[in-house]
C-alpha cells in the first residue's frame, strides 16, 4: 500500500500549506484528524458533519455511509425534491444538511467524505482542492475521472460525485458523495418529482446522468477496499495526520444534535422556503383539485375544487387545514375530525392525502 500511496505524489500539490490554521503569528500547522465513521443512521451522520465542523478545533477528514436517505440542500423545498410515495414505500429517510446545493440520494453503495478546514477566507471556497485527493485515487486505479462544472466529478461525462460547502468566518465544511455501487433505480425513483405540483423560488435540483465507480474499475475491488485506499491516501498526504475515534462525550453531543435538529420535521421540512402546491386526481367520486399555499412548512391557505358531489359544504375542512403542517400524519389528524362521507361522495381520506403530496 505504501508504494501505491507514494506513486500518487500529491503531498506537495495539496497538503503543503493548504491546511494551515491562522492563529496569531507565526502560522501554526494543525493536526488532521482522520475518521472512519461507522454509523449508517442518516440523522446521526448529518449531525456528525455539524459536530466536526462546530465542535472539533482540529481539521478533519471523515469517511461515512448512510442507509437509504435523501439529503437535501439547506435552502431547498424538501417536499418538492422527493417522490413522496416512493420514499414512504421504501422507508427512505429525508434529511436537510447544513450546506447548500441540490438533493442527493444515499444508500450503502455510496461513500461520503467530509473535510473541515480552518484558514484564510479568500482560499476557502475551492471545490477542486478538496476533490483532488479523490481523483488521485481513482486515476491510480485506472479510472479517467474528472472535475467538471461547478462541483461535480464525472467519468465519461456521467456524474458519480456531487459536492457542497458551508463556510462560517474562516472555517469550511466540504462534503461530497462517491457513488460506488449504488442502486440506480432507487436514485431515480426517490428523486423523480412532478415539477407541476410545486411552484416556488427555492433552488431545484437538476437531474444528471449518473454512474457507479465500480463499473469503470480495471481491477474490481470492494467498497471497503476503496474506502481504505482513500483513507490511506489522506493519511499519507499529511505529516500530522492521525486516526481519531469519537469519544463517549463526542457521541453524546452528536446524539443531542441529531435528536434536537436533524431528526425533526421542523428542520427537514418546516425550514423549506414558501411554495404553492397544485395537484389534481380522478377518484371514484370524481375529479378533485387541491390548491395550497405553504409557508415555513405550514398550510396557510387551501382551496379544494372539482366535479365531486357533496352533502355538506367543504369550507370547514379547508379552514381546519389552515396552519397545519404539510405532513401526512398531521393532515390525517385534521381530516379524522370530520365524517368525510358527508363532505365527499365516494372520496376517501387516502384519496385526499394522495392529492396533497
mmCIF file of C-alpha atoms in Angstrom:
data_model
loop_
_atom_site.group_PDB
_atom_site.id
_atom_site.type_symbol
_atom_site.label_atom_id
_atom_site.label_comp_id
_atom_site.label_asym_id
_atom_site.label_seq_id
_atom_site.Cartn_x
_atom_site.Cartn_y
_atom_site.Cartn_z
ATOM 1 C CA UNK A 1 0.000 0.000 0.000
ATOM 2 C CA UNK A 2 2.868 2.399 0.715
ATOM 3 C CA UNK A 3 4.138 2.141 -2.882
ATOM 4 C CA UNK A 4 0.633 2.900 -4.122
ATOM 5 C CA UNK A 5 0.439 5.984 -1.958
ATOM 6 C CA UNK A 6 3.879 7.302 -2.877
ATOM 7 C CA UNK A 7 3.085 6.988 -6.552
ATOM 8 C CA UNK A 8 0.164 9.365 -6.129
ATOM 9 C CA UNK A 9 2.709 12.124 -5.427
ATOM 10 C CA UNK A 10 0.061 14.508 -4.157
ATOM 11 C CA UNK A 11 1.616 15.838 -0.979
ATOM 12 C CA UNK A 12 3.166 18.994 -2.396
ATOM 13 C CA UNK A 13 0.142 19.900 -4.539
ATOM 14 C CA UNK A 14 -2.499 19.635 -1.834
ATOM 15 C CA UNK A 15 -1.261 19.334 1.719
ATOM 16 C CA UNK A 16 1.743 21.627 1.902
ATOM 17 C CA UNK A 17 0.464 24.902 3.264
ATOM 18 C CA UNK A 18 -3.128 24.054 2.404
ATOM 19 C CA UNK A 19 -4.312 23.151 5.880
ATOM 20 C CA UNK A 20 -2.624 25.890 7.904
ATOM 21 C CA UNK A 21 -4.554 27.428 10.719
ATOM 22 C CA UNK A 22 -4.042 31.161 11.184
ATOM 23 C CA UNK A 23 -3.587 31.708 14.907
ATOM 24 C CA UNK A 24 -1.705 34.907 15.592
ATOM 25 C CA UNK A 25 1.897 34.899 14.392
ATOM 26 C CA UNK A 26 3.646 32.722 13.255
ATOM 27 C CA UNK A 27 1.446 30.347 11.258
ATOM 28 C CA UNK A 28 0.745 27.085 13.023
ATOM 29 C CA UNK A 29 0.248 23.670 11.411
ATOM 30 C CA UNK A 30 -2.794 21.984 12.910
ATOM 31 C CA UNK A 31 -3.457 18.256 13.214
ATOM 32 C CA UNK A 32 -5.559 16.490 10.560
ATOM 33 C CA UNK A 33 -7.882 14.061 12.330
ATOM 34 C CA UNK A 34 -8.908 11.134 10.096
ATOM 35 C CA UNK A 35 -12.184 9.445 10.996
ATOM 36 C CA UNK A 36 -13.837 6.285 9.724
ATOM 37 C CA UNK A 37 -17.373 6.819 10.910
ATOM 38 C CA UNK A 38 -19.285 3.555 11.380
ATOM 39 C CA UNK A 39 -22.870 4.771 11.847
ATOM 40 C CA UNK A 40 -25.270 4.385 8.913
ATOM 41 C CA UNK A 41 -28.099 6.402 10.508
ATOM 42 C CA UNK A 42 -28.657 9.430 8.201
ATOM 43 C CA UNK A 43 -29.892 11.691 11.022
ATOM 44 C CA UNK A 44 -26.873 10.841 13.186
ATOM 45 C CA UNK A 45 -24.398 11.194 10.336
ATOM 46 C CA UNK A 46 -25.559 14.614 9.166
ATOM 47 C CA UNK A 47 -25.399 15.661 12.828
ATOM 48 C CA UNK A 48 -21.825 14.321 12.900
ATOM 49 C CA UNK A 49 -20.909 16.612 10.000
ATOM 50 C CA UNK A 50 -22.140 19.566 12.057
ATOM 51 C CA UNK A 51 -20.275 18.298 15.131
ATOM 52 C CA UNK A 52 -16.864 18.055 13.457
ATOM 53 C CA UNK A 53 -17.424 21.487 11.912
ATOM 54 C CA UNK A 54 -18.575 23.309 15.033
ATOM 55 C CA UNK A 55 -17.045 21.389 17.937
ATOM 56 C CA UNK A 56 -13.658 19.965 16.853
ATOM 57 C CA UNK A 57 -10.855 22.512 16.623
ATOM 58 C CA UNK A 58 -8.548 20.362 14.514
ATOM 59 C CA UNK A 59 -9.022 19.936 10.777
ATOM 60 C CA UNK A 60 -10.855 16.703 9.972
ATOM 61 C CA UNK A 61 -11.289 14.216 7.184
ATOM 62 C CA UNK A 62 -14.144 11.733 7.586
ATOM 63 C CA UNK A 63 -15.468 8.812 5.546
ATOM 64 C CA UNK A 64 -19.015 7.643 6.204
ATOM 65 C CA UNK A 65 -22.085 5.973 4.677
ATOM 66 C CA UNK A 66 -25.829 6.404 5.036
ATOM 67 C CA UNK A 67 -28.522 3.804 4.761
ATOM 68 C CA UNK A 68 -31.299 4.797 2.340
ATOM 69 C CA UNK A 69 -31.783 8.565 2.550
ATOM 70 C CA UNK A 70 -32.366 11.695 0.539
ATOM 71 C CA UNK A 71 -30.142 14.551 1.681
ATOM 72 C CA UNK A 72 -31.463 17.946 0.603
ATOM 73 C CA UNK A 73 -29.623 21.253 0.457
ATOM 74 C CA UNK A 74 -30.137 23.770 3.228
ATOM 75 C CA UNK A 75 -32.179 26.170 1.096
ATOM 76 C CA UNK A 76 -34.299 23.674 -0.835
ATOM 77 C CA UNK A 77 -38.025 22.976 -0.631
ATOM 78 C CA UNK A 78 -37.810 19.428 0.693
ATOM 79 C CA UNK A 79 -41.223 18.218 -0.363
ATOM 80 C CA UNK A 80 -40.621 19.402 -3.936
ATOM 81 C CA UNK A 81 -37.402 17.373 -4.151
ATOM 82 C CA UNK A 82 -38.659 13.918 -3.232
ATOM 83 C CA UNK A 83 -41.088 11.395 -4.633
ATOM 84 C CA UNK A 84 -43.246 11.214 -1.504
ATOM 85 C CA UNK A 85 -44.997 7.951 -2.382
ATOM 86 C CA UNK A 86 -41.738 6.203 -3.288
ATOM 87 C CA UNK A 87 -39.938 7.475 -0.188
ATOM 88 C CA UNK A 88 -42.782 6.299 2.039
ATOM 89 C CA UNK A 89 -42.955 2.875 0.383
ATOM 90 C CA UNK A 90 -39.202 2.286 0.627
ATOM 91 C CA UNK A 91 -38.771 3.735 4.131
ATOM 92 C CA UNK A 92 -36.259 6.316 2.886
ATOM 93 C CA UNK A 93 -35.292 8.989 5.419
ATOM 94 C CA UNK A 94 -35.212 12.627 4.329
ATOM 95 C CA UNK A 95 -32.642 14.916 5.975
ATOM 96 C CA UNK A 96 -31.700 18.547 5.394
ATOM 97 C CA UNK A 97 -27.951 19.196 5.566
ATOM 98 C CA UNK A 98 -26.024 22.249 6.720
ATOM 99 C CA UNK A 99 -24.695 23.187 3.258
ATOM 100 C CA UNK A 100 -26.433 24.454 0.129
ATOM 101 C CA UNK A 101 -26.684 22.749 -3.251
ATOM 102 C CA UNK A 102 -29.057 20.118 -4.571
ATOM 103 C CA UNK A 103 -30.698 16.949 -3.304
ATOM 104 C CA UNK A 104 -28.773 13.657 -3.460
ATOM 105 C CA UNK A 105 -29.707 10.052 -2.780
ATOM 106 C CA UNK A 106 -27.596 7.966 -0.376
ATOM 107 C CA UNK A 107 -27.519 4.221 0.099
ATOM 108 C CA UNK A 108 -24.899 1.812 1.416
ATOM 109 C CA UNK A 109 -23.309 1.659 -2.024
ATOM 110 C CA UNK A 110 -22.433 5.361 -1.749
ATOM 111 C CA UNK A 111 -19.352 6.549 0.170
ATOM 112 C CA UNK A 112 -19.385 10.071 1.607
ATOM 113 C CA UNK A 113 -16.364 12.158 2.518
ATOM 114 C CA UNK A 114 -16.120 15.310 4.615
ATOM 115 C CA UNK A 115 -13.329 17.839 5.142
ATOM 116 C CA UNK A 116 -13.300 20.588 7.753
ATOM 117 C CA UNK A 117 -10.592 23.188 7.457
ATOM 118 C CA UNK A 118 -9.631 26.479 9.073
ATOM 119 C CA UNK A 119 -7.726 29.070 7.027
ATOM 120 C CA UNK A 120 -7.952 32.305 5.051
ATOM 121 C CA UNK A 121 -11.408 33.272 3.827
ATOM 122 C CA UNK A 122 -10.077 34.013 0.341
ATOM 123 C CA UNK A 123 -8.834 30.429 -0.031
ATOM 124 C CA UNK A 124 -11.688 28.512 1.486
ATOM 125 C CA UNK A 125 -14.234 28.038 -1.316
ATOM 126 C CA UNK A 126 -12.345 25.703 -3.628
ATOM 127 C CA UNK A 127 -14.160 22.559 -4.765
ATOM 128 C CA UNK A 128 -11.218 21.326 -6.809
ATOM 129 C CA UNK A 129 -8.853 21.407 -3.818
ATOM 130 C CA UNK A 130 -10.993 19.021 -1.797
ATOM 131 C CA UNK A 131 -11.891 16.678 -4.638
ATOM 132 C CA UNK A 132 -8.335 16.304 -5.978
ATOM 133 C CA UNK A 133 -7.395 13.525 -3.496
ATOM 134 C CA UNK A 134 -10.402 11.524 -4.724
ATOM 135 C CA UNK A 135 -9.346 11.991 -8.348
ATOM 136 C CA UNK A 136 -5.793 10.952 -7.430
ATOM 137 C CA UNK A 137 -7.019 7.656 -6.001
ATOM 138 C CA UNK A 138 -9.339 6.948 -8.915
ATOM 139 C CA UNK A 139 -6.728 7.750 -11.529
ATOM 140 C CA UNK A 140 -4.288 5.433 -9.773
ATOM 141 C CA UNK A 141 -6.942 2.727 -10.232
ATOM 142 C CA UNK A 142 -7.103 3.392 -13.965
ATOM 143 C CA UNK A 143 -10.335 5.419 -13.873
ATOM 144 C CA UNK A 144 -10.399 8.537 -16.057
ATOM 145 C CA UNK A 145 -12.264 10.687 -13.539
ATOM 146 C CA UNK A 146 -12.524 14.448 -13.956
ATOM 147 C CA UNK A 147 -13.740 17.574 -12.191
ATOM 148 C CA UNK A 148 -16.464 19.219 -14.278
ATOM 149 C CA UNK A 149 -18.896 22.096 -13.940
ATOM 150 C CA UNK A 150 -19.347 23.847 -10.624
ATOM 151 C CA UNK A 151 -18.944 20.984 -8.159
ATOM 152 C CA UNK A 152 -19.177 17.564 -9.862
ATOM 153 C CA UNK A 153 -16.843 14.659 -10.533
ATOM 154 C CA UNK A 154 -17.546 12.645 -13.657
ATOM 155 C CA UNK A 155 -16.465 9.563 -15.572
ATOM 156 C CA UNK A 156 -17.093 9.661 -19.333
ATOM 157 C CA UNK A 157 -19.465 12.566 -18.843
ATOM 158 C CA UNK A 158 -21.554 10.845 -16.169
ATOM 159 C CA UNK A 159 -21.678 12.156 -12.611
ATOM 160 C CA UNK A 160 -20.525 9.983 -9.710
ATOM 161 C CA UNK A 161 -19.865 12.705 -7.126
ATOM 162 C CA UNK A 162 -21.707 15.843 -6.067
ATOM 163 C CA UNK A 163 -20.087 18.268 -3.618
ATOM 164 C CA UNK A 164 -21.257 21.061 -1.342
ATOM 165 C CA UNK A 165 -19.608 23.530 1.038
ATOM 166 C CA UNK A 166 -20.617 25.514 4.110
ATOM 167 C CA UNK A 167 -18.456 28.457 5.241
ATOM 168 C CA UNK A 168 -18.626 30.359 8.532
ATOM 169 C CA UNK A 169 -15.994 33.036 9.116
ATOM 170 C CA UNK A 170 -12.690 31.277 8.398
ATOM 171 C CA UNK A 171 -13.813 27.648 8.686
ATOM 172 C CA UNK A 172 -15.272 25.452 5.975
ATOM 173 C CA UNK A 173 -17.126 22.162 5.764
ATOM 174 C CA UNK A 174 -16.734 20.440 2.402
ATOM 175 C CA UNK A 175 -18.554 17.182 1.811
ATOM 176 C CA UNK A 176 -19.198 15.029 -1.212
ATOM 177 C CA UNK A 177 -20.774 11.792 -2.410
ATOM 178 C CA UNK A 178 -18.969 8.944 -4.183
ATOM 179 C CA UNK A 179 -21.329 6.581 -5.984
ATOM 180 C CA UNK A 180 -19.502 3.268 -5.862
ATOM 181 C CA UNK A 181 -22.181 0.577 -6.185
ATOM 182 C CA UNK A 182 -25.460 2.403 -5.580
ATOM 183 C CA UNK A 183 -28.861 1.184 -6.769
ATOM 184 C CA UNK A 184 -29.562 3.437 -9.737
ATOM 185 C CA UNK A 185 -33.284 2.577 -9.789
ATOM 186 C CA UNK A 186 -33.656 3.849 -6.245
ATOM 187 C CA UNK A 187 -31.821 7.068 -7.113
ATOM 188 C CA UNK A 188 -34.162 7.869 -10.000
ATOM 189 C CA UNK A 189 -37.259 6.698 -8.142
ATOM 190 C CA UNK A 190 -36.613 8.670 -4.963
ATOM 191 C CA UNK A 191 -35.848 11.960 -6.707
ATOM 192 C CA UNK A 192 -38.420 11.806 -9.514
ATOM 193 C CA UNK A 193 -40.977 14.522 -8.768
ATOM 194 C CA UNK A 194 -43.712 16.052 -10.928
ATOM 195 C CA UNK A 195 -42.497 19.658 -11.423
ATOM 196 C CA UNK A 196 -46.061 20.876 -11.981
ATOM 197 C CA UNK A 197 -47.043 20.157 -8.377
ATOM 198 C CA UNK A 198 -44.837 22.731 -6.689
ATOM 199 C CA UNK A 199 -44.200 26.356 -7.561
ATOM 200 C CA UNK A 200 -41.742 28.368 -5.530
ATOM 201 C CA UNK A 201 -38.458 30.239 -5.528
ATOM 202 C CA UNK A 202 -36.339 27.540 -3.914
ATOM 203 C CA UNK A 203 -33.425 26.168 -5.929
ATOM 204 C CA UNK A 204 -34.410 22.951 -7.697
ATOM 205 C CA UNK A 205 -32.065 20.017 -8.192
ATOM 206 C CA UNK A 206 -31.012 19.442 -11.797
ATOM 207 C CA UNK A 207 -31.144 15.783 -12.872
ATOM 208 C CA UNK A 208 -27.832 14.341 -14.057
ATOM 209 C CA UNK A 209 -26.828 11.154 -15.776
ATOM 210 C CA UNK A 210 -25.061 9.188 -13.071
ATOM 211 C CA UNK A 211 -22.711 6.223 -12.910
ATOM 212 C CA UNK A 212 -21.062 3.956 -10.347
ATOM 213 C CA UNK A 213 -17.290 3.944 -9.857
ATOM 214 C CA UNK A 214 -17.277 0.149 -9.696
ATOM 215 C CA UNK A 215 -18.419 -0.048 -13.330
ATOM 216 C CA UNK A 216 -15.187 1.596 -14.504
ATOM 217 C CA UNK A 217 -12.514 -0.172 -12.460
ATOM 218 C CA UNK A 218 -9.858 -2.101 -14.381
ATOM 219 C CA UNK A 219 -9.412 -4.370 -11.358
ATOM 220 C CA UNK A 220 -12.530 -4.989 -9.296
ATOM 221 C CA UNK A 221 -12.246 -4.072 -5.617
ATOM 222 C CA UNK A 222 -14.852 -3.900 -2.865
ATOM 223 C CA UNK A 223 -16.258 -0.710 -1.391
ATOM 224 C CA UNK A 224 -14.363 -1.481 1.811
ATOM 225 C CA UNK A 225 -11.083 -1.730 -0.130
ATOM 226 C CA UNK A 226 -11.843 1.526 -1.934
ATOM 227 C CA UNK A 227 -12.590 3.198 1.403
ATOM 228 C CA UNK A 228 -9.213 2.036 2.755
ATOM 229 C CA UNK A 229 -7.391 3.374 -0.280
ATOM 230 C CA UNK A 230 -8.967 6.801 0.078
ATOM 231 C CA UNK A 231 -8.184 6.944 3.796
ATOM 232 C CA UNK A 232 -4.616 5.693 3.307
ATOM 233 C CA UNK A 233 -4.053 8.378 0.690
ATOM 234 C CA UNK A 234 -5.253 11.138 3.014
ATOM 235 C CA UNK A 235 -3.170 9.938 5.964
ATOM 236 C CA UNK A 236 -0.114 9.777 3.694
ATOM 237 C CA UNK A 237 -0.664 13.320 2.416
ATOM 238 C CA UNK A 238 -0.423 14.989 5.820
ATOM 239 C CA UNK A 239 2.588 14.503 8.078
ATOM 240 C CA UNK A 240 0.425 15.458 11.070
ATOM 241 C CA UNK A 241 -2.491 13.145 10.180
ATOM 242 C CA UNK A 242 -3.718 10.696 12.806
ATOM 243 C CA UNK A 243 -6.696 8.388 13.079
ATOM 244 C CA UNK A 244 -9.362 9.503 15.521
ATOM 245 C CA UNK A 245 -12.193 7.644 17.257
ATOM 246 C CA UNK A 246 -15.094 9.622 18.665
ATOM 247 C CA UNK A 247 -15.173 9.661 22.463
ATOM 248 C CA UNK A 248 -18.258 8.840 24.513
ATOM 249 C CA UNK A 249 -18.663 12.575 25.113
ATOM 250 C CA UNK A 250 -18.444 13.236 21.358
ATOM 251 C CA UNK A 251 -21.098 10.630 20.611
ATOM 252 C CA UNK A 252 -23.380 12.003 23.317
ATOM 253 C CA UNK A 253 -23.151 15.502 21.807
ATOM 254 C CA UNK A 254 -23.777 14.175 18.286
ATOM 255 C CA UNK A 255 -26.851 12.302 19.539
ATOM 256 C CA UNK A 256 -28.172 15.534 21.050
ATOM 257 C CA UNK A 257 -27.702 17.385 17.739
ATOM 258 C CA UNK A 258 -29.401 14.504 15.943
ATOM 259 C CA UNK A 259 -32.420 14.413 18.262
ATOM 260 C CA UNK A 260 -32.873 18.160 18.628
ATOM 261 C CA UNK A 261 -32.322 19.123 14.982
ATOM 262 C CA UNK A 262 -31.676 16.601 12.232
ATOM 263 C CA UNK A 263 -34.429 14.106 13.067
ATOM 264 C CA UNK A 264 -37.101 16.803 13.401
ATOM 265 C CA UNK A 265 -39.832 17.766 10.958
ATOM 266 C CA UNK A 266 -39.199 21.452 11.712
ATOM 267 C CA UNK A 267 -35.652 21.258 10.300
ATOM 268 C CA UNK A 268 -36.119 18.754 7.491
ATOM 269 C CA UNK A 269 -39.439 20.085 6.159
ATOM 270 C CA UNK A 270 -40.528 23.189 8.063
ATOM 271 C CA UNK A 271 -37.330 25.058 7.179
ATOM 272 C CA UNK A 272 -38.347 24.947 3.496
ATOM 273 C CA UNK A 273 -38.984 28.215 1.602
ATOM 274 C CA UNK A 274 -42.572 29.248 0.865
ATOM 275 C CA UNK A 275 -44.249 27.491 -2.043
ATOM 276 C CA UNK A 276 -47.548 26.919 -3.818
ATOM 277 C CA UNK A 277 -48.869 23.420 -4.412
ATOM 278 C CA UNK A 278 -51.396 22.307 -7.013
ATOM 279 C CA UNK A 279 -52.474 18.795 -7.931
ATOM 280 C CA UNK A 280 -55.494 17.025 -9.332
ATOM 281 C CA UNK A 281 -56.636 13.421 -9.088
ATOM 282 C CA UNK A 282 -59.516 11.430 -10.583
ATOM 283 C CA UNK A 283 -61.207 9.388 -7.855
ATOM 284 C CA UNK A 284 -64.218 7.126 -7.771
ATOM 285 C CA UNK A 285 -66.207 10.143 -6.624
ATOM 286 C CA UNK A 286 -64.960 12.464 -9.371
ATOM 287 C CA UNK A 287 -62.049 14.794 -10.061
ATOM 288 C CA UNK A 288 -60.559 16.727 -7.136
ATOM 289 C CA UNK A 289 -58.069 19.596 -7.401
ATOM 290 C CA UNK A 290 -56.048 20.751 -4.391
ATOM 291 C CA UNK A 291 -54.586 24.269 -4.288
ATOM 292 C CA UNK A 292 -52.416 25.165 -1.283
ATOM 293 C CA UNK A 293 -50.080 27.925 -0.159
ATOM 294 C CA UNK A 294 -47.405 26.772 2.282
ATOM 295 C CA UNK A 295 -45.156 28.967 4.442
ATOM 296 C CA UNK A 296 -42.467 27.608 6.760
ATOM 297 C CA UNK A 297 -43.976 24.164 6.265
ATOM 298 C CA UNK A 298 -47.464 25.235 7.377
ATOM 299 C CA UNK A 299 -50.509 25.309 5.103
ATOM 300 C CA UNK A 300 -51.628 28.943 5.132
ATOM 301 C CA UNK A 301 -54.427 28.652 2.594
ATOM 302 C CA UNK A 302 -56.178 25.743 0.877
ATOM 303 C CA UNK A 303 -58.898 25.549 -1.764
ATOM 304 C CA UNK A 304 -60.480 22.300 -2.963
ATOM 305 C CA UNK A 305 -62.120 22.248 -6.386
ATOM 306 C CA UNK A 306 -63.546 19.547 -8.643
ATOM 307 C CA UNK A 307 -66.624 17.828 -10.020
ATOM 308 C CA UNK A 308 -67.195 15.631 -6.968
ATOM 309 C CA UNK A 309 -70.575 15.524 -5.154
ATOM 310 C CA UNK A 310 -71.025 16.519 -1.541
ATOM 311 C CA UNK A 311 -73.750 16.889 1.074
ATOM 312 C CA UNK A 312 -72.142 19.443 3.376
ATOM 313 C CA UNK A 313 -70.123 22.452 2.307
ATOM 314 C CA UNK A 314 -66.367 21.694 2.375
ATOM 315 C CA UNK A 315 -65.322 25.111 3.687
ATOM 316 C CA UNK A 316 -64.941 23.859 7.313
ATOM 317 C CA UNK A 317 -62.387 21.288 6.110
ATOM 318 C CA UNK A 318 -60.481 23.963 4.181
ATOM 319 C CA UNK A 319 -60.399 26.189 7.269
ATOM 320 C CA UNK A 320 -59.384 23.318 9.565
ATOM 321 C CA UNK A 321 -56.386 22.546 7.346
ATOM 322 C CA UNK A 322 -55.024 26.082 7.717
ATOM 323 C CA UNK A 323 -51.946 26.327 9.974
ATOM 324 C CA UNK A 324 -51.478 22.547 9.726
ATOM 325 C CA UNK A 325 -48.056 21.132 8.856
ATOM 326 C CA UNK A 326 -47.784 19.924 5.263
ATOM 327 C CA UNK A 327 -47.090 16.490 6.686
ATOM 328 C CA UNK A 328 -49.210 13.356 6.314
ATOM 329 C CA UNK A 329 -49.744 12.451 9.975
ATOM 330 C CA UNK A 330 -50.801 15.999 10.915
ATOM 331 C CA UNK A 331 -53.167 16.295 7.956
ATOM 332 C CA UNK A 332 -54.760 12.938 8.799
ATOM 333 C CA UNK A 333 -55.423 14.179 12.350
ATOM 334 C CA UNK A 334 -57.402 17.096 10.904
ATOM 335 C CA UNK A 335 -59.326 15.009 8.378
ATOM 336 C CA UNK A 336 -60.284 12.446 11.003
ATOM 337 C CA UNK A 337 -62.226 15.151 12.851
ATOM 338 C CA UNK A 338 -64.791 15.010 10.039
ATOM 339 C CA UNK A 339 -67.141 12.358 8.729
ATOM 340 C CA UNK A 340 -65.756 12.635 5.201
ATOM 341 C CA UNK A 341 -68.687 10.735 3.703
ATOM 342 C CA UNK A 342 -70.798 13.803 4.471
ATOM 343 C CA UNK A 343 -68.425 16.073 2.543
ATOM 344 C CA UNK A 344 -67.085 13.946 -0.316
ATOM 345 C CA UNK A 345 -69.178 11.271 -2.036
ATOM 346 C CA UNK A 346 -67.001 8.188 -2.682
ATOM 347 C CA UNK A 347 -63.779 10.054 -1.861
ATOM 348 C CA UNK A 348 -61.654 8.559 0.916
ATOM 349 C CA UNK A 349 -59.184 10.006 3.377
ATOM 350 C CA UNK A 350 -56.410 8.201 1.461
ATOM 351 C CA UNK A 351 -57.570 9.879 -1.770
ATOM 352 C CA UNK A 352 -57.267 13.315 -0.159
ATOM 353 C CA UNK A 353 -53.838 12.516 1.276
ATOM 354 C CA UNK A 354 -52.618 11.378 -2.145
ATOM 355 C CA UNK A 355 -53.770 14.641 -3.715
ATOM 356 C CA UNK A 356 -51.925 16.736 -1.105
ATOM 357 C CA UNK A 357 -48.440 15.355 -1.851
#
